[in-house]
Amino acid sequence: MIGDGAALIAKLGDRLTGLRGRITPNADMDKITWFRVGGPAEVLFQPADEDDLAAFLRAVPEEIPVMVVGIGSNLLVRDGGIPGFVIRLSAKGFGEIERVSQTQLRAGTATPDKRLAAAALDAGIAGFHFYHGIPGGIGGALRMNAGANGVETRERVVEVRALDRKGDLHILSNADMGYAYRHCSVPKDMIFTSALFEGAPGEHDEIRAAMDAVQHHRETVQPIREKTGGSTFKNPEGSSAWKEIDKAGCRGRMVGGAQMSPMHCNFMINTGLASGHDLETLGETVRARVLENSGIRLQWEIKRLGLFRQGQDVQEFLGQII
Ligand SMILES: Cc1cc2nc3c(=O)[nH]c(=O)nc-3n(C[C@H](O)[C@H](O)[C@H](O)COP(=O)(O)OP(=O)(O)OC[C@H]3O[C@@H](n4cnc5c(N)ncnc54)[C@H](O)[C@@H]3O)c2cc1C
């Protein structure tokens, strides 16, 4: 079970002294995630910069779980909270955008996708308009191979800087990222710190128009002002998740305060008082209905993490890290 974060910090004694980032015991995860649900992180660490993160990873013994989250727009944190350390990168230290060449930008992984789209517009670099509509950050985009409007992150990534669990630095090429649809095969404990992206020379007005079209489309078809995690399931081969959910009669379906959005039925929403358990139960219920109706096994796109309940054995949890 999750212990008191202060006790975990105390247990590490002076290993954490000298770190420049912010350490918060028992940090509320429901304030961070878009769903606004979930138990606390035992300890949240927000490193000051890449060196500070590397020092932290070297200092924390490997048997203590460490996981990274971004802006929380693709996360369902369970009600029992997250044992060990949760890392969250802040704009200060990981939010820089730098123009590297006529068509290349380097961005820290705490940069919101929208800011990268805006920087590309200012630099006259085309190909980043799709980020204008994705509410996450660059770290999450790299991990999820986030995409929209027919473009995916993998089409723009040149290389990625990442730290492994020991704090060692790796420079990963596009091929190293092992990308597939909403998937990256880099080990889960690797933390991306910045990435180099490449677009194409573009005209300001055309880029602006493409960004406006992205925004307009979203406003009309997605419940973007709700507490949601975006698409709940990946699109299955040859179909769309929403079509299968609709055919299975699950549009608008509810469990407690969780609902499959009547507007876009692959978006799950917290209507106000949903728990993590309500949301996950709804998702699993929908998967079962779709399987029964069309024989399709939907795969979660949303990452679920943490303990199902207070008191759950941490060893059981370790097998379920996202
Ligand atoms: C309204 C709405 C619309 C959406 N529309 C789209 C869409 O069109 N297309 C799309 O692809 N997604 C969409 N999403 C989902 C989500 O925005 C993306 O998956 C986004 O890329 C997640 O980024 P994040 O920073 O919020 O990551 P989080 O949700 O915080 O984390 C997601 C995953 O990334 C990992 N991660 C985060 N940062 C790092 C890092 N620095 N290093 C290594 N791993 C990291 C986490 O461990 C986790 O596994 C939507 C979500 C919402 C709420």
CSV table of C-alpha atoms and ligand atoms in Angstrom, one decimal:
chain,number,residue,atom,x,y,z
A,1,MET,CA,0.0,0.0,0.0
A,2,ILE,CA,1.0,3.6,-0.3
A,3,GLY,CA,2.9,4.8,2.7
A,4,ASP,CA,3.3,8.3,3.9
A,5,GLY,CA,5.4,10.2,1.4
A,6,ALA,CA,7.2,12.0,4.2
A,7,ALA,CA,8.3,8.6,5.5
A,8,LEU,CA,9.7,7.6,2.1
A,9,ILE,CA,11.6,10.8,1.9
A,10,ALA,CA,12.9,10.3,5.4
A,11,LYS,CA,13.9,6.7,4.5
A,12,LEU,CA,16.1,8.0,1.7
A,13,GLY,CA,18.0,10.1,4.3
A,14,ASP,CA,20.5,12.5,2.7
A,15,ARG,CA,20.3,10.8,-0.7
A,16,LEU,CA,18.0,13.6,-1.8
A,17,THR,CA,19.9,16.5,-0.4
A,18,GLY,CA,21.4,18.6,-3.0
A,19,LEU,CA,18.6,18.2,-5.5
A,20,ARG,CA,17.3,21.5,-6.7
A,21,GLY,CA,13.8,20.4,-7.8
A,22,ARG,CA,10.6,20.5,-5.8
A,23,ILE,CA,9.7,17.4,-3.7
A,24,THR,CA,6.1,17.1,-2.5
A,25,PRO,CA,4.9,14.2,-0.3
A,26,ASN,CA,1.4,12.9,-0.8
A,27,ALA,CA,0.7,15.0,-3.9
A,28,ASP,CA,-2.8,15.3,-5.2
A,29,MET,CA,-2.9,13.6,-8.7
A,30,ASP,CA,-6.6,14.5,-9.2
A,31,LYS,CA,-5.5,18.2,-9.5
A,32,ILE,CA,-3.0,17.2,-12.3
A,33,THR,CA,-5.0,14.9,-14.5
A,34,TRP,CA,-7.7,16.0,-17.0
A,35,PHE,CA,-10.1,13.5,-15.6
A,36,ARG,CA,-9.7,15.1,-12.2
A,37,VAL,CA,-9.7,11.7,-10.4
A,38,GLY,CA,-7.3,9.4,-8.6
A,39,GLY,CA,-5.4,9.0,-5.4
A,40,PRO,CA,-2.2,10.8,-4.4
A,41,ALA,CA,1.3,10.2,-5.6
A,42,GLU,CA,3.4,9.0,-2.6
A,43,VAL,CA,6.0,11.6,-3.6
A,44,LEU,CA,6.0,14.0,-6.5
A,45,PHE,CA,9.3,15.3,-7.8
A,46,GLN,CA,9.6,18.2,-10.2
A,47,PRO,CA,13.3,18.4,-11.2
A,48,ALA,CA,14.9,21.8,-11.9
A,49,ASP,CA,16.5,20.6,-15.1
A,50,GLU,CA,18.0,17.6,-16.9
A,51,ASP,CA,21.1,17.4,-14.6
A,52,ASP,CA,18.9,17.5,-11.5
A,53,LEU,CA,16.7,14.7,-12.9
A,54,ALA,CA,19.8,12.6,-13.6
A,55,ALA,CA,21.0,13.2,-10.1
A,56,PHE,CA,17.6,12.2,-8.7
A,57,LEU,CA,17.5,8.9,-10.7
A,58,ARG,CA,21.0,8.0,-9.6
A,59,ALA,CA,20.1,8.7,-5.9
A,60,VAL,CA,16.9,6.7,-5.7
A,61,PRO,CA,17.4,3.0,-5.3
A,62,GLU,CA,16.0,1.0,-8.2
A,63,GLU,CA,13.6,-1.0,-6.1
A,64,ILE,CA,11.6,2.2,-5.5
A,65,PRO,CA,9.1,2.7,-8.3
A,66,VAL,CA,9.6,5.9,-10.4
A,67,MET,CA,7.2,6.9,-13.2
A,68,VAL,CA,6.8,10.0,-15.2
A,69,VAL,CA,3.7,11.9,-16.1
A,70,GLY,CA,3.2,14.8,-18.5
A,71,ILE,CA,0.2,17.2,-18.6
A,72,GLY,CA,-2.1,14.3,-17.6
A,73,SER,CA,-4.4,14.5,-20.6
A,74,ASN,CA,-4.1,10.8,-21.4
A,75,LEU,CA,-4.0,9.4,-17.8
A,76,LEU,CA,-6.5,7.6,-15.6
A,77,VAL,CA,-5.0,7.5,-12.1
A,78,ARG,CA,-6.6,4.9,-9.9
A,79,ASP,CA,-8.2,5.7,-6.6
A,80,GLY,CA,-5.5,4.0,-4.5
A,81,GLY,CA,-2.8,6.4,-5.7
A,82,ILE,CA,0.7,5.9,-7.0
A,83,PRO,CA,3.4,4.3,-4.8
A,84,GLY,CA,7.0,5.6,-5.0
A,85,PHE,CA,7.9,8.7,-7.0
A,86,VAL,CA,6.0,10.4,-9.7
A,87,ILE,CA,8.2,12.7,-11.9
A,88,ARG,CA,6.6,15.7,-13.5
A,89,LEU,CA,8.7,18.0,-15.6
A,90,SER,CA,8.0,21.7,-15.4
A,91,ALA,CA,8.2,24.4,-18.0
A,92,LYS,CA,11.0,26.0,-16.0
A,93,GLY,CA,13.8,23.6,-17.0
A,94,PHE,CA,12.0,21.6,-19.7
A,95,GLY,CA,9.9,24.2,-21.5
A,96,GLU,CA,12.4,25.8,-23.9
A,97,ILE,CA,11.8,25.9,-27.6
A,98,GLU,CA,14.8,26.7,-29.8
A,99,ARG,CA,15.0,27.2,-33.6
A,100,VAL,CA,17.8,25.0,-34.8
A,101,SER,CA,17.6,25.5,-38.6
A,102,GLN,CA,15.2,26.8,-41.2
A,103,THR,CA,12.9,23.8,-40.7
A,104,GLN,CA,14.0,22.4,-37.3
A,105,LEU,CA,12.9,23.1,-33.7
A,106,ARG,CA,14.1,21.7,-30.5
A,107,ALA,CA,11.6,21.6,-27.6
A,108,GLY,CA,11.8,20.6,-24.0
A,109,THR,CA,9.3,17.9,-23.1
A,110,ALA,CA,7.2,20.0,-20.7
A,111,THR,CA,6.3,22.2,-23.6
A,112,PRO,CA,2.6,22.1,-24.4
A,113,ASP,CA,1.9,20.8,-27.9
A,114,LYS,CA,0.0,24.0,-28.7
A,115,ARG,CA,3.1,26.1,-27.9
A,116,LEU,CA,5.2,24.1,-30.3
A,117,ALA,CA,2.5,24.6,-33.0
A,118,ALA,CA,2.6,28.3,-32.3
A,119,ALA,CA,6.4,28.5,-32.4
A,120,ALA,CA,6.4,26.7,-35.7
A,121,LEU,CA,3.9,29.2,-37.1
A,122,ASP,CA,6.1,32.1,-35.9
A,123,ALA,CA,9.1,30.4,-37.6
A,124,GLY,CA,7.3,29.7,-40.8
A,125,ILE,CA,7.6,26.0,-40.4
A,126,ALA,CA,4.8,23.9,-41.7
A,127,GLY,CA,3.7,20.5,-40.5
A,128,PHE,CA,3.0,21.2,-36.8
A,129,HIS,CA,-0.6,22.4,-37.1
A,130,PHE,CA,-2.0,19.1,-35.7
A,131,TYR,CA,-0.4,19.9,-32.3
A,132,HIS,CA,-2.6,22.9,-32.1
A,133,GLY,CA,-5.5,20.6,-31.2
A,134,ILE,CA,-3.8,18.2,-28.8
A,135,PRO,CA,-4.0,19.3,-25.1
A,136,GLY,CA,-0.9,17.3,-23.9
A,137,GLY,CA,2.8,18.1,-23.7
A,138,ILE,CA,5.7,17.0,-25.8
A,139,GLY,CA,6.8,14.2,-23.4
A,140,GLY,CA,3.4,12.7,-23.7
A,141,ALA,CA,3.3,13.2,-27.5
A,142,LEU,CA,6.6,11.4,-27.9
A,143,ARG,CA,5.5,8.5,-25.7
A,144,MET,CA,2.0,8.2,-27.2
A,145,ASN,CA,3.0,9.0,-30.8
A,146,ALA,CA,0.2,11.5,-30.6
A,147,GLY,CA,-1.4,12.4,-33.8
A,148,ALA,CA,-4.4,14.1,-35.4
A,149,ASN,CA,-5.6,15.3,-38.8
A,150,GLY,CA,-3.6,12.6,-40.6
A,151,VAL,CA,-0.2,13.5,-39.0
A,152,GLU,CA,1.6,11.7,-36.2
A,153,THR,CA,4.5,12.7,-34.0
A,154,ARG,CA,6.7,10.1,-35.5
A,155,GLU,CA,6.6,12.0,-38.9
A,156,ARG,CA,8.2,15.0,-37.2
A,157,VAL,CA,10.7,13.6,-34.7
A,158,VAL,CA,14.4,13.6,-35.6
A,159,GLU,CA,15.9,12.6,-32.3
A,160,VAL,CA,15.1,12.5,-28.6
A,161,ARG,CA,17.1,13.0,-25.4
A,162,ALA,CA,16.2,10.6,-22.7
A,163,LEU,CA,17.4,9.5,-19.3
A,164,ASP,CA,17.2,5.9,-18.2
A,165,ARG,CA,16.4,4.7,-14.6
A,166,LYS,CA,20.1,4.9,-13.7
A,167,GLY,CA,20.3,8.5,-14.8
A,168,ASP,CA,22.3,7.8,-18.0
A,169,LEU,CA,21.7,10.0,-21.0
A,170,HIS,CA,20.6,8.4,-24.4
A,171,ILE,CA,20.2,10.1,-27.7
A,172,LEU,CA,17.4,8.2,-29.5
A,173,SER,CA,16.9,8.4,-33.3
A,174,ASN,CA,13.5,8.3,-34.8
A,175,ALA,CA,14.0,4.5,-35.5
A,176,ASP,CA,15.1,3.9,-31.9
A,177,MET,CA,11.6,5.2,-30.8
A,178,GLY,CA,10.0,2.1,-32.3
A,179,TYR,CA,6.9,3.9,-33.3
A,180,ALA,CA,3.5,2.4,-34.3
A,181,TYR,CA,0.0,3.8,-34.0
A,182,ARG,CA,-0.2,5.5,-30.6
A,183,HIS,CA,2.7,3.4,-29.4
A,184,CYS,CA,6.4,3.8,-28.7
A,185,SER,CA,8.6,0.8,-27.8
A,186,VAL,CA,11.3,2.6,-25.8
A,187,PRO,CA,11.4,1.0,-22.3
A,188,LYS,CA,8.8,2.5,-20.0
A,189,ASP,CA,11.3,3.8,-17.4
A,190,MET,CA,13.0,6.0,-20.0
A,191,ILE,CA,12.2,9.7,-19.4
A,192,PHE,CA,12.3,12.0,-22.4
A,193,THR,CA,13.7,15.5,-21.7
A,194,SER,CA,13.8,17.2,-25.1
A,195,ALA,CA,13.4,16.4,-28.8
A,196,LEU,CA,14.4,17.7,-32.2
A,197,PHE,CA,11.6,18.1,-34.7
A,198,GLU,CA,11.6,18.8,-38.4
A,199,GLY,CA,8.9,20.3,-40.6
A,200,ALA,CA,9.0,22.0,-44.0
A,201,PRO,CA,9.2,25.6,-45.1
A,202,GLY,CA,5.6,27.1,-45.0
A,203,GLU,CA,3.6,30.2,-45.5
A,204,HIS,CA,2.3,31.9,-42.4
A,205,ASP,CA,-1.3,32.3,-43.6
A,206,GLU,CA,-1.5,28.7,-44.8
A,207,ILE,CA,-0.2,27.4,-41.4
A,208,ARG,CA,-2.6,29.7,-39.5
A,209,ALA,CA,-5.5,28.5,-41.6
A,210,ALA,CA,-4.6,24.8,-41.0
A,211,MET,CA,-4.4,25.5,-37.2
A,212,ASP,CA,-7.8,27.3,-37.3
A,213,ALA,CA,-9.3,24.3,-39.1
A,214,VAL,CA,-8.0,21.9,-36.5
A,215,GLN,CA,-9.5,24.0,-33.7
A,216,HIS,CA,-12.9,24.4,-35.5
A,217,HIS,CA,-13.1,20.7,-36.1
A,218,ARG,CA,-12.5,19.8,-32.5
A,219,GLU,CA,-15.0,22.4,-31.2
A,220,THR,CA,-17.7,20.8,-33.3
A,221,VAL,CA,-17.1,17.0,-32.8
A,222,GLN,CA,-15.3,16.5,-29.4
A,223,PRO,CA,-16.3,17.3,-25.8
A,224,ILE,CA,-13.1,19.3,-25.3
A,225,ARG,CA,-14.4,21.3,-22.4
A,226,GLU,CA,-15.2,18.2,-20.3
A,227,LYS,CA,-13.1,16.3,-17.8
A,228,THR,CA,-11.8,13.7,-20.3
A,229,GLY,CA,-8.8,11.8,-21.4
A,230,GLY,CA,-9.5,12.1,-25.2
A,231,SER,CA,-9.9,8.9,-27.1
A,232,THR,CA,-10.4,6.0,-24.7
A,233,PHE,CA,-9.5,3.2,-27.1
A,234,LYS,CA,-7.3,2.9,-30.1
A,235,ASN,CA,-9.1,2.5,-33.4
A,236,PRO,CA,-9.2,-1.2,-34.3
A,237,GLU,CA,-7.9,-2.4,-37.7
A,238,GLY,CA,-10.4,-1.5,-40.4
A,239,SER,CA,-12.8,0.4,-38.2
A,240,SER,CA,-13.2,3.3,-35.7
A,241,ALA,CA,-13.5,2.7,-32.0
A,242,TRP,CA,-16.5,5.1,-31.8
A,243,LYS,CA,-18.4,3.2,-34.5
A,244,GLU,CA,-18.0,-0.1,-32.6
A,245,ILE,CA,-18.9,1.6,-29.3
A,246,ASP,CA,-22.0,3.1,-30.9
A,247,LYS,CA,-23.0,-0.2,-32.6
A,248,ALA,CA,-22.7,-1.9,-29.2
A,249,GLY,CA,-25.2,0.6,-27.8
A,250,CYS,CA,-22.7,2.3,-25.4
A,251,ARG,CA,-23.1,5.9,-26.5
A,252,GLY,CA,-24.0,7.8,-23.3
A,253,ARG,CA,-23.6,4.7,-21.2
A,254,MET,CA,-22.8,5.5,-17.5
A,255,VAL,CA,-21.2,3.9,-14.5
A,256,GLY,CA,-21.5,6.1,-11.4
A,257,GLY,CA,-20.3,9.5,-12.5
A,258,ALA,CA,-18.5,8.2,-15.6
A,259,GLN,CA,-20.0,8.4,-19.1
A,260,MET,CA,-19.2,7.6,-22.7
A,261,SER,CA,-19.8,11.1,-24.1
A,262,PRO,CA,-23.0,11.4,-26.1
A,263,MET,CA,-21.1,13.8,-28.4
A,264,HIS,CA,-18.2,11.6,-29.2
A,265,CYS,CA,-18.7,8.1,-27.8
A,266,ASN,CA,-15.0,7.1,-27.7
A,267,PHE,CA,-14.4,9.9,-25.2
A,268,MET,CA,-15.1,9.0,-21.6
A,269,ILE,CA,-16.0,11.9,-19.3
A,270,ASN,CA,-16.2,12.5,-15.6
A,271,THR,CA,-19.6,14.1,-15.3
A,272,GLY,CA,-18.6,15.5,-11.9
A,273,LEU,CA,-18.3,13.0,-9.2
A,274,ALA,CA,-16.7,10.0,-11.0
A,275,SER,CA,-14.0,8.0,-9.3
A,276,GLY,CA,-11.1,6.3,-11.1
A,277,HIS,CA,-12.9,3.0,-10.4
A,278,ASP,CA,-16.1,4.3,-12.2
A,279,LEU,CA,-14.1,5.3,-15.3
A,280,GLU,CA,-12.1,2.1,-15.5
A,281,THR,CA,-15.2,0.0,-14.9
A,282,LEU,CA,-17.1,1.9,-17.6
A,283,GLY,CA,-14.2,1.3,-20.0
A,284,GLU,CA,-14.0,-2.4,-19.3
A,285,THR,CA,-17.8,-2.7,-19.6
A,286,VAL,CA,-17.7,-1.1,-23.0
A,287,ARG,CA,-14.8,-3.4,-24.1
A,288,ALA,CA,-16.9,-6.4,-23.1
A,289,ARG,CA,-20.0,-5.1,-25.0
A,290,VAL,CA,-18.0,-4.4,-28.1
A,291,LEU,CA,-16.4,-7.9,-28.0
A,292,GLU,CA,-19.8,-9.5,-27.6
A,293,ASN,CA,-21.3,-7.3,-30.4
A,294,SER,CA,-18.7,-7.4,-33.0
A,295,GLY,CA,-15.9,-9.7,-31.8
A,296,ILE,CA,-13.4,-6.8,-31.7
A,297,ARG,CA,-11.1,-6.5,-28.6
A,298,LEU,CA,-10.6,-2.8,-28.1
A,299,GLN,CA,-7.2,-1.7,-26.8
A,300,TRP,CA,-7.0,1.1,-24.2
A,301,GLU,CA,-5.3,4.2,-25.5
A,302,ILE,CA,-5.6,5.9,-22.1
A,303,LYS,CA,-2.8,5.0,-19.8
A,304,ARG,CA,-4.1,3.7,-16.4
A,305,LEU,CA,-1.8,3.8,-13.5
A,306,GLY,CA,-1.7,3.3,-9.7
A,307,LEU,CA,-3.3,1.1,-7.2
A,308,PHE,CA,-6.9,0.0,-7.5
A,309,ARG,CA,-7.4,0.7,-3.8
A,310,GLN,CA,-5.6,1.8,-0.7
A,311,GLY,CA,-4.1,-1.3,0.8
A,312,GLN,CA,-3.4,-3.1,-2.5
A,313,ASP,CA,-0.1,-4.8,-2.4
A,314,VAL,CA,2.7,-2.8,-4.1
A,315,GLN,CA,4.2,-6.0,-5.7
A,316,GLU,CA,0.8,-6.6,-7.4
A,317,PHE,CA,1.0,-3.0,-8.7
A,318,LEU,CA,4.5,-3.4,-10.0
A,319,GLY,CA,3.2,-5.9,-12.6
A,320,GLN,CA,0.7,-3.3,-13.8
A,321,ILE,CA,2.8,-0.3,-14.4
A,322,ILE,CA,1.5,1.4,-17.5
B,1,LIG,C1,-9.8,16.7,-25.2
B,1,LIG,C2,-8.6,15.8,-25.6
B,1,LIG,C3,-8.3,15.6,-26.9
B,1,LIG,C4,-7.3,14.8,-27.3
B,1,LIG,N1,-7.0,14.6,-28.6
B,1,LIG,C5,-6.0,13.8,-29.0
B,1,LIG,C6,-5.6,13.7,-30.3
B,1,LIG,O1,-6.2,14.2,-31.2
B,1,LIG,N2,-4.6,12.9,-30.7
B,1,LIG,C7,-3.9,12.2,-29.7
B,1,LIG,O2,-2.9,11.5,-30.1
B,1,LIG,N3,-4.2,12.4,-28.4
B,1,LIG,C8,-5.2,13.2,-28.0
B,1,LIG,N4,-5.5,13.3,-26.7
B,1,LIG,C9,-4.7,12.5,-25.7
B,1,LIG,C10,-3.5,13.3,-25.1
B,1,LIG,O3,-3.6,14.7,-25.2
B,1,LIG,C11,-2.2,12.8,-25.8
B,1,LIG,O4,-2.0,11.4,-25.7
B,1,LIG,C12,-1.0,13.6,-25.3
B,1,LIG,O5,0.1,13.3,-26.1
B,1,LIG,C13,-0.6,13.2,-23.8
B,1,LIG,O6,0.3,14.1,-23.4
B,1,LIG,P1,0.4,14.4,-21.8
B,1,LIG,O7,1.5,15.4,-21.6
B,1,LIG,O8,-0.9,14.9,-21.3
B,1,LIG,O9,0.8,13.0,-21.2
B,1,LIG,P2,0.2,12.2,-20.0
B,1,LIG,O10,-1.2,12.0,-20.2
B,1,LIG,O11,0.6,12.9,-18.7
B,1,LIG,O12,1.0,10.9,-20.1
B,1,LIG,C14,0.8,10.0,-21.2
B,1,LIG,C15,1.9,9.0,-21.3
B,1,LIG,O13,3.1,9.7,-21.6
B,1,LIG,C16,4.2,9.3,-20.7
B,1,LIG,N5,5.0,10.5,-20.6
B,1,LIG,C17,4.6,11.8,-20.3
B,1,LIG,N6,5.7,12.6,-20.3
B,1,LIG,C18,6.8,11.8,-20.6
B,1,LIG,C19,8.2,12.0,-20.7
B,1,LIG,N7,8.7,13.3,-20.5
B,1,LIG,N8,9.0,11.0,-20.9
B,1,LIG,C20,8.5,9.7,-21.1
B,1,LIG,N9,7.2,9.5,-21.0
B,1,LIG,C21,6.3,10.5,-20.8
B,1,LIG,C22,3.4,9.0,-19.4
B,1,LIG,O14,4.2,8.1,-18.6
B,1,LIG,C23,2.2,8.3,-20.0
B,1,LIG,O15,2.5,6.9,-20.3
B,1,LIG,C24,-6.5,14.1,-26.3
B,1,LIG,C25,-6.9,14.3,-24.9
B,1,LIG,C26,-7.9,15.2,-24.6
B,1,LIG,C27,-8.2,15.4,-23.1
